[in-house]
Amino acid sequence: MSTTDTAASGIGPVEGAGDFSAYSVDNPAPFIEAPRKRTKKTPKSTRGNFEMYGWLFMRLSGIVLVVLVLGHLLIQLVLDGGVSKIGFAFVAGRWASPWWQAWDLAMLWLAMLHGSNGLRTVINDYAERAGTRLWLKGLLYTATVFTILLGTLVIFTFDPNIR
Amino acid sequence: MPAGTLYRGREGMWSWVAHRVTGVLIFFFLFVHVLDTALVRVSPEQYDNVVATYKSPIVALLEYGLVAAILFHALNGLRVIAVDFWSKGPRYQKQMLWSVVGIWVVLMFGALYPVLGHAFREVFGS
Ligand code: HEM
């Protein structure tokens, strides 16, 4: 496109464009700083990489949860008569083994942290007022800490001879 | 709802919506599930009482729904991970979604008898 077409395309003639330049050594073009360049005013520590680690955690915990959760569903709902077999005696039999205690403990912690971090994202997306976000996240973190502690306590202090 | 303003995304958007809805649903269930399991620390009778309600036909249907949500979230979660980490993931995201749906349908069919069989026998006689 030659410079004469510019008016036809809706863009006015560009000052200083073409053969003649308005800028010279004595009259240099204004310097435009690169966007997001670090300057003296940029804080040394920005916000850190929390969100990146959260993103990574969702994926790593997701892969482990596939095994833990789908295995859990298979044992509890499909094998040996499905849900019909479940009762105190069944729980006592399973938690007699450290293997299943560790399985359930890992599943509890990973699923709660994964789900809680997921809900944090959902709250950030939909709660537009800062106050609403604060309250919802406060409620979420309280419920998460409570559930993780309660579940952990139950797994570690389970007593098959409670009666 | 205002007419004609709903953004109609394609497979990518709707799978994201389903992933979000199922994730939130599973989280709320997990909260209740830890509470009911905690009853083993109270007494065997109380625990067995609550689990007995889980064996009723109506709750069996809810269980089937929960299995549906978890299976979709798990399979689609693996697809999201593949899109993010596999160099060809974004290009095949649509094919992977239909694979997810296909595997989900097969697994849900396989879960019919194990999850709903006892409810079926109870409602329609052995
Ligand atoms: C079974 C294996 C699971 C896999 C493979 C998995 C995978 C994932 C992945 C990769 C994400 C991130 C999606 C994104 O960043 O766009 C995610 C989000 C999420 N997950 Fe899971 N997950 C699993 C289990 C669970 C469980 C058990 C819960 C509930 C306790 C849960 C609740 C959530 C929630 C609430 C989100 C946020 C959804 C959103 O931001 O739209 N997930 N999941």
GROMACS .gro file of C-alpha atoms and ligand atoms in nm:
model
  332
    1MET     CA    1   0.000   0.000   0.000
    2SER     CA    2   0.137   0.338  -0.091
    3THR     CA    3   0.102   0.634   0.140
    4THR     CA    4  -0.155   0.794  -0.088
    5ASP     CA    5  -0.415   0.521  -0.012
    6THR     CA    6  -0.426   0.591   0.357
    7ALA     CA    7  -0.718   0.831   0.341
    8ALA     CA    8  -0.925   0.576   0.142
    9SER     CA    9  -0.868   0.307   0.407
   10GLY     CA   10  -0.997   0.535   0.678
   11ILE     CA   11  -0.661   0.601   0.837
   12GLY     CA   12  -0.544   0.959   0.816
   13PRO     CA   13  -0.198   1.044   0.689
   14VAL     CA   14   0.067   0.957   0.945
   15GLU     CA   15   0.271   1.250   1.056
   16GLY     CA   16   0.634   1.208   0.978
   17ALA     CA   17   0.576   0.901   0.761
   18GLY     CA   18   0.696   0.879   0.405
   19ASP     CA   19   1.013   1.018   0.259
   20PHE     CA   20   1.033   1.300   0.505
   21SER     CA   21   1.081   1.228   0.875
   22ALA     CA   22   0.996   1.489   1.137
   23TYR     CA   23   1.241   1.323   1.374
   24SER     CA   24   1.613   1.367   1.363
   25VAL     CA   25   1.910   1.347   1.592
   26ASP     CA   26   1.817   1.684   1.734
   27ASN     CA   27   1.445   1.602   1.751
   28PRO     CA   28   1.422   1.233   1.845
   29ALA     CA   29   1.099   1.037   1.855
   30PRO     CA   30   0.961   0.998   2.209
   31PHE     CA   31   1.088   0.688   2.386
   32ILE     CA   32   0.814   0.436   2.463
   33GLU     CA   33   0.899   0.197   2.740
   34ALA     CA   34   0.838  -0.176   2.683
   35PRO     CA   35   0.520  -0.294   2.854
   36ARG     CA   36   0.561  -0.457   3.197
   37LYS     CA   37   0.932  -0.374   3.206
   38ARG     CA   38   1.088  -0.404   3.552
   39THR     CA   39   1.180  -0.057   3.677
   40LYS     CA   40   1.309   0.082   4.003
   41LYS     CA   41   0.947   0.123   4.112
   42THR     CA   42   0.862  -0.244   4.059
   43PRO     CA   43   0.842  -0.419   4.398
   44LYS     CA   44   1.128  -0.667   4.452
   45SER     CA   45   0.894  -0.945   4.539
   46THR     CA   46   0.576  -0.958   4.337
   47ARG     CA   47   0.303  -1.196   4.448
   48GLY     CA   48   0.510  -1.508   4.416
   49ASN     CA   49   0.407  -1.820   4.230
   50PHE     CA   50   0.116  -1.930   4.447
   51GLU     CA   51  -0.135  -1.954   4.162
   52MET     CA   52   0.107  -2.154   3.949
   53TYR     CA   53   0.164  -2.403   4.230
   54GLY     CA   54  -0.213  -2.422   4.281
   55TRP     CA   55  -0.260  -2.495   3.911
   56LEU     CA   56   0.009  -2.765   3.923
   57PHE     CA   57  -0.136  -2.915   4.242
   58MET     CA   58  -0.479  -2.953   4.077
   59ARG     CA   59  -0.322  -3.164   3.804
   60LEU     CA   60  -0.087  -3.375   4.017
   61SER     CA   61  -0.351  -3.444   4.284
   62GLY     CA   62  -0.602  -3.517   4.007
   63ILE     CA   63  -0.384  -3.798   3.868
   64VAL     CA   64  -0.341  -3.957   4.213
   65LEU     CA   65  -0.713  -3.913   4.290
   66VAL     CA   66  -0.809  -4.110   3.980
   67VAL     CA   67  -0.652  -4.419   4.140
   68LEU     CA   68  -0.764  -4.347   4.498
   69VAL     CA   69  -1.123  -4.240   4.425
   70LEU     CA   70  -1.206  -4.486   4.147
   71GLY     CA   71  -1.049  -4.766   4.355
   72HIS     CA   72  -1.262  -4.655   4.651
   73LEU     CA   73  -1.582  -4.662   4.441
   74LEU     CA   74  -1.491  -5.006   4.306
   75ILE     CA   75  -1.438  -5.148   4.656
   76GLN     CA   76  -1.735  -4.981   4.825
   77LEU     CA   77  -2.000  -4.989   4.552
   78VAL     CA   78  -1.913  -5.272   4.312
   79LEU     CA   79  -1.717  -5.560   4.465
   80ASP     CA   80  -1.858  -5.809   4.719
   81GLY     CA   81  -2.224  -5.715   4.692
   82GLY     CA   82  -2.179  -5.340   4.649
   83VAL     CA   83  -2.322  -5.101   4.907
   84SER     CA   84  -2.519  -5.381   5.080
   85LYS     CA   85  -2.209  -5.513   5.259
   86ILE     CA   86  -2.112  -5.180   5.417
   87GLY     CA   87  -2.153  -5.143   5.791
   88PHE     CA   88  -1.948  -5.095   6.106
   89ALA     CA   89  -1.802  -5.445   6.074
   90PHE     CA   90  -1.685  -5.378   5.719
   91VAL     CA   91  -1.517  -5.050   5.821
   92ALA     CA   92  -1.349  -5.225   6.115
   93GLY     CA   93  -1.217  -5.496   5.885
   94ARG     CA   94  -1.071  -5.248   5.639
   95TRP     CA   95  -0.913  -5.013   5.894
   96ALA     CA   96  -0.745  -5.305   6.068
   97SER     CA   97  -0.494  -5.274   5.785
   98PRO     CA   98  -0.248  -4.980   5.777
   99TRP     CA   99  -0.262  -4.998   5.398
  100TRP     CA  100  -0.628  -4.899   5.384
  101GLN     CA  101  -0.582  -4.643   5.662
  102ALA     CA  102  -0.310  -4.479   5.455
  103TRP     CA  103  -0.526  -4.503   5.140
  104ASP     CA  104  -0.820  -4.329   5.306
  105LEU     CA  105  -0.599  -4.070   5.473
  106ALA     CA  106  -0.431  -3.976   5.144
  107MET     CA  107  -0.768  -3.968   4.969
  108LEU     CA  108  -0.918  -3.745   5.240
  109TRP     CA  109  -0.636  -3.491   5.232
  110LEU     CA  110  -0.589  -3.479   4.856
  111ALA     CA  111  -0.962  -3.465   4.773
  112MET     CA  112  -1.032  -3.195   5.033
  113LEU     CA  113  -0.738  -2.978   4.927
  114HIS     CA  114  -0.813  -3.032   4.556
  115GLY     CA  115  -1.183  -2.958   4.600
  116SER     CA  116  -1.118  -2.663   4.829
  117ASN     CA  117  -0.870  -2.507   4.588
  118GLY     CA  118  -1.121  -2.567   4.306
  119LEU     CA  119  -1.396  -2.394   4.502
  120ARG     CA  120  -1.160  -2.104   4.572
  121THR     CA  121  -1.132  -2.058   4.195
  122VAL     CA  122  -1.510  -2.074   4.158
  123ILE     CA  123  -1.559  -1.812   4.433
  124ASN     CA  124  -1.300  -1.584   4.272
  125ASP     CA  125  -1.486  -1.617   3.942
  126TYR     CA  126  -1.839  -1.538   4.060
  127ALA     CA  127  -1.823  -1.335   4.383
  128GLU     CA  128  -1.762  -0.986   4.250
  129ARG     CA  129  -1.752  -0.788   4.575
  130ALA     CA  130  -1.437  -0.813   4.786
  131GLY     CA  131  -1.642  -0.853   5.104
  132THR     CA  132  -1.844  -1.141   4.958
  133ARG     CA  133  -1.527  -1.318   4.847
  134LEU     CA  134  -1.374  -1.278   5.192
  135TRP     CA  135  -1.674  -1.429   5.368
  136LEU     CA  136  -1.722  -1.715   5.125
  137LYS     CA  137  -1.353  -1.807   5.141
  138GLY     CA  138  -1.355  -1.782   5.519
  139LEU     CA  139  -1.646  -2.024   5.528
  140LEU     CA  140  -1.475  -2.252   5.275
  141TYR     CA  141  -1.143  -2.266   5.464
  142THR     CA  142  -1.320  -2.323   5.797
  143ALA     CA  143  -1.519  -2.614   5.652
  144THR     CA  144  -1.207  -2.757   5.487
  145VAL     CA  145  -0.990  -2.746   5.800
  146PHE     CA  146  -1.274  -2.889   6.009
  147THR     CA  147  -1.340  -3.176   5.766
  148ILE     CA  148  -0.973  -3.269   5.724
  149LEU     CA  149  -0.911  -3.265   6.101
  150LEU     CA  150  -1.227  -3.461   6.181
  151GLY     CA  151  -1.157  -3.724   5.916
  152THR     CA  152  -0.793  -3.761   6.020
  153LEU     CA  153  -0.893  -3.796   6.385
  154VAL     CA  154  -1.150  -4.064   6.299
  155ILE     CA  155  -0.901  -4.268   6.096
  156PHE     CA  156  -0.631  -4.252   6.366
  157THR     CA  157  -0.852  -4.307   6.671
  158PHE     CA  158  -1.088  -4.568   6.526
  159ASP     CA  159  -1.171  -4.831   6.789
  160PRO     CA  160  -1.320  -5.159   6.665
  161ASN     CA  161  -1.418  -5.252   7.024
  162ILE     CA  162  -1.602  -4.928   7.094
  163ARG     CA  163  -1.885  -5.144   7.238
  164MET     CA  164  -3.334  -1.511   3.079
  165PRO     CA  165  -3.275  -1.250   2.808
  166ALA     CA  166  -3.320  -1.407   2.468
  167GLY     CA  167  -3.028  -1.456   2.234
  168THR     CA  168  -2.753  -1.337   2.465
  169LEU     CA  169  -2.637  -1.674   2.593
  170TYR     CA  170  -2.285  -1.739   2.473
  171ARG     CA  171  -2.298  -2.076   2.304
  172GLY     CA  172  -1.951  -2.217   2.317
  173ARG     CA  173  -1.872  -2.546   2.160
  174GLU     CA  174  -1.744  -2.870   2.315
  175GLY     CA  175  -1.468  -2.688   2.506
  176MET     CA  176  -1.705  -2.456   2.690
  177TRP     CA  177  -1.968  -2.714   2.777
  178SER     CA  178  -1.711  -2.966   2.902
  179TRP     CA  179  -1.570  -2.690   3.122
  180VAL     CA  180  -1.919  -2.613   3.260
  181ALA     CA  181  -1.978  -2.984   3.332
  182HIS     CA  182  -1.634  -3.015   3.494
  183ARG     CA  183  -1.707  -2.721   3.723
  184VAL     CA  184  -2.059  -2.835   3.817
  185THR     CA  185  -1.947  -3.193   3.891
  186GLY     CA  186  -1.644  -3.071   4.090
  187VAL     CA  187  -1.857  -2.853   4.318
  188LEU     CA  188  -2.113  -3.131   4.358
  189ILE     CA  189  -1.849  -3.386   4.458
  190PHE     CA  190  -1.699  -3.143   4.710
  191PHE     CA  191  -2.032  -3.097   4.889
  192PHE     CA  192  -2.091  -3.470   4.893
  193LEU     CA  193  -1.744  -3.531   5.035
  194PHE     CA  194  -1.816  -3.292   5.323
  195VAL     CA  195  -2.132  -3.486   5.417
  196HIS     CA  196  -1.959  -3.819   5.359
  197VAL     CA  197  -1.681  -3.743   5.609
  198LEU     CA  198  -1.946  -3.641   5.863
  199ASP     CA  199  -2.146  -3.964   5.824
  200THR     CA  200  -1.832  -4.178   5.838
  201ALA     CA  201  -1.730  -3.999   6.158
  202LEU     CA  202  -2.025  -4.176   6.323
  203VAL     CA  203  -1.806  -4.488   6.351
  204ARG     CA  204  -1.643  -4.295   6.639
  205VAL     CA  205  -1.984  -4.253   6.806
  206SER     CA  206  -2.135  -4.599   6.798
  207PRO     CA  207  -2.170  -4.896   6.560
  208GLU     CA  208  -2.551  -4.869   6.579
  209GLN     CA  209  -2.561  -4.502   6.477
  210TYR     CA  210  -2.324  -4.567   6.189
  211ASP     CA  211  -2.519  -4.869   6.065
  212ASN     CA  212  -2.842  -4.668   6.091
  213VAL     CA  213  -2.716  -4.396   5.861
  214VAL     CA  214  -2.561  -4.643   5.618
  215ALA     CA  215  -2.897  -4.823   5.608
  216THR     CA  216  -3.050  -4.512   5.448
  217TYR     CA  217  -2.774  -4.526   5.184
  218LYS     CA  218  -2.909  -4.868   5.088
  219SER     CA  219  -3.263  -4.747   5.014
  220PRO     CA  220  -3.369  -4.743   4.646
  221ILE     CA  221  -3.399  -4.364   4.623
  222VAL     CA  222  -3.055  -4.301   4.767
  223ALA     CA  223  -2.923  -4.571   4.535
  224LEU     CA  224  -3.036  -4.351   4.245
  225LEU     CA  225  -2.852  -4.056   4.400
  226GLU     CA  226  -2.547  -4.280   4.436
  227TYR     CA  227  -2.567  -4.362   4.067
  228GLY     CA  228  -2.576  -3.989   3.996
  229LEU     CA  229  -2.272  -3.937   4.218
  230VAL     CA  230  -2.086  -4.210   4.031
  231ALA     CA  231  -2.182  -4.037   3.705
  232ALA     CA  232  -2.045  -3.703   3.829
  233ILE     CA  233  -1.719  -3.852   3.963
  234LEU     CA  234  -1.655  -4.060   3.651
  235PHE     CA  235  -1.707  -3.760   3.422
  236HIS     CA  236  -1.492  -3.530   3.639
  237ALA     CA  237  -1.213  -3.789   3.661
  238LEU     CA  238  -1.207  -3.872   3.289
  239ASN     CA  239  -1.243  -3.511   3.175
  240GLY     CA  240  -0.980  -3.409   3.434
  241LEU     CA  241  -0.735  -3.643   3.263
  242ARG     CA  242  -0.831  -3.478   2.932
  243VAL     CA  243  -0.763  -3.131   3.077
  244ILE     CA  244  -0.423  -3.256   3.196
  245ALA     CA  245  -0.350  -3.395   2.847
  246VAL     CA  246  -0.450  -3.064   2.686
  247ASP     CA  247  -0.212  -2.879   2.919
  248PHE     CA  248   0.090  -3.109   2.911
  249TRP     CA  249   0.077  -3.307   2.584
  250SER     CA  250   0.210  -3.106   2.290
  251LYS     CA  251  -0.070  -3.233   2.064
  252GLY     CA  252  -0.334  -3.207   2.339
  253PRO     CA  253  -0.502  -2.883   2.225
  254ARG     CA  254  -0.529  -3.013   1.868
  255TYR     CA  255  -0.706  -3.332   1.979
  256GLN     CA  256  -0.914  -3.185   2.262
  257LYS     CA  257  -1.240  -3.249   2.076
  258GLN     CA  258  -1.157  -3.611   1.993
  259MET     CA  259  -1.046  -3.661   2.354
  260LEU     CA  260  -1.377  -3.521   2.479
  261TRP     CA  261  -1.574  -3.769   2.270
  262SER     CA  262  -1.348  -4.048   2.394
  263VAL     CA  263  -1.423  -3.933   2.750
  264VAL     CA  264  -1.797  -3.939   2.677
  265GLY     CA  265  -1.766  -4.283   2.516
  266ILE     CA  266  -1.573  -4.436   2.807
  267TRP     CA  267  -1.814  -4.267   3.048
  268VAL     CA  268  -2.118  -4.425   2.876
  269VAL     CA  269  -1.957  -4.770   2.886
  270LEU     CA  270  -1.861  -4.738   3.254
  271MET     CA  271  -2.204  -4.604   3.348
  272PHE     CA  272  -2.362  -4.900   3.173
  273GLY     CA  273  -2.128  -5.133   3.362
  274ALA     CA  274  -2.219  -4.964   3.692
  275LEU     CA  275  -2.594  -5.015   3.638
  276TYR     CA  276  -2.616  -5.360   3.792
  277PRO     CA  277  -2.359  -5.325   4.074
  278VAL     CA  278  -2.493  -4.988   4.195
  279LEU     CA  279  -2.865  -5.021   4.121
  280GLY     CA  280  -2.917  -5.398   4.128
  281HIS     CA  281  -3.011  -5.418   4.496
  282ALA     CA  282  -3.259  -5.129   4.460
  283PHE     CA  283  -3.414  -5.296   4.156
  284ARG     CA  284  -3.462  -5.621   4.349
  285GLU     CA  285  -3.613  -5.434   4.642
  286VAL     CA  286  -3.863  -5.239   4.434
  287PHE     CA  287  -3.966  -5.515   4.194
  288GLY     CA  288  -3.928  -5.813   4.428
  289SER     CA  289  -3.639  -6.057   4.414
  290HEM     C1  290  -1.101  -3.835   4.037
  290HEM     C2  291  -0.997  -3.768   3.995
  290HEM     C3  292  -0.997  -3.620   3.967
  290HEM     C4  293  -0.933  -3.561   3.862
  290HEM     C5  294  -0.851  -3.630   3.752
  290HEM     C6  295  -0.956  -3.421   3.873
  290HEM     C7  296  -0.902  -3.327   3.786
  290HEM     C8  297  -0.922  -3.192   3.795
  290HEM     C9  298  -0.850  -3.091   3.721
  290HEM    C10  299  -0.737  -3.118   3.621
  290HEM    C11  300  -0.900  -2.970   3.756
  290HEM    C12  301  -0.854  -2.834   3.707
  290HEM    C13  302  -0.940  -2.785   3.595
  290HEM    C14  303  -0.894  -2.651   3.545
  290HEM     O1  304  -0.795  -2.595   3.594
  290HEM     O2  305  -0.962  -2.602   3.453
  290HEM    C15  306  -1.006  -2.993   3.852
  290HEM    C16  307  -1.085  -2.894   3.906
  290HEM    C17  308  -1.173  -2.915   4.011
  290HEM     N1  309  -1.194  -3.033   4.079
  290HEM    FE1  310  -1.117  -3.212   4.030
  290HEM     N2  311  -1.036  -3.393   3.982
  290HEM    C18  312  -1.061  -3.513   4.044
  290HEM    C19  313  -1.134  -3.530   4.161
  290HEM    C20  314  -1.202  -3.430   4.230
  290HEM    C21  315  -1.271  -3.445   4.355
  290HEM    C22  316  -1.279  -3.574   4.437
  290HEM    C23  317  -1.328  -3.324   4.384
  290HEM    C24  318  -1.412  -3.281   4.504
  290HEM    C25  319  -1.373  -3.297   4.628
  290HEM    C26  320  -1.293  -3.232   4.278
  290HEM    C27  321  -1.332  -3.101   4.271
  290HEM    C28  322  -1.287  -3.008   4.179
  290HEM    C29  323  -1.329  -2.870   4.173
  290HEM    C30  324  -1.431  -2.801   4.264
  290HEM    C31  325  -1.257  -2.811   4.066
  290HEM    C32  326  -1.264  -2.666   4.019
  290HEM    C33  327  -1.347  -2.657   3.892
  290HEM    C34  328  -1.330  -2.528   3.818
  290HEM     O3  329  -1.244  -2.445   3.853
  290HEM     O4  330  -1.403  -2.510   3.720
  290HEM     N3  331  -1.216  -3.300   4.185
  290HEM     N4  332  -1.017  -3.128   3.875
   0.00000   0.00000   0.00000
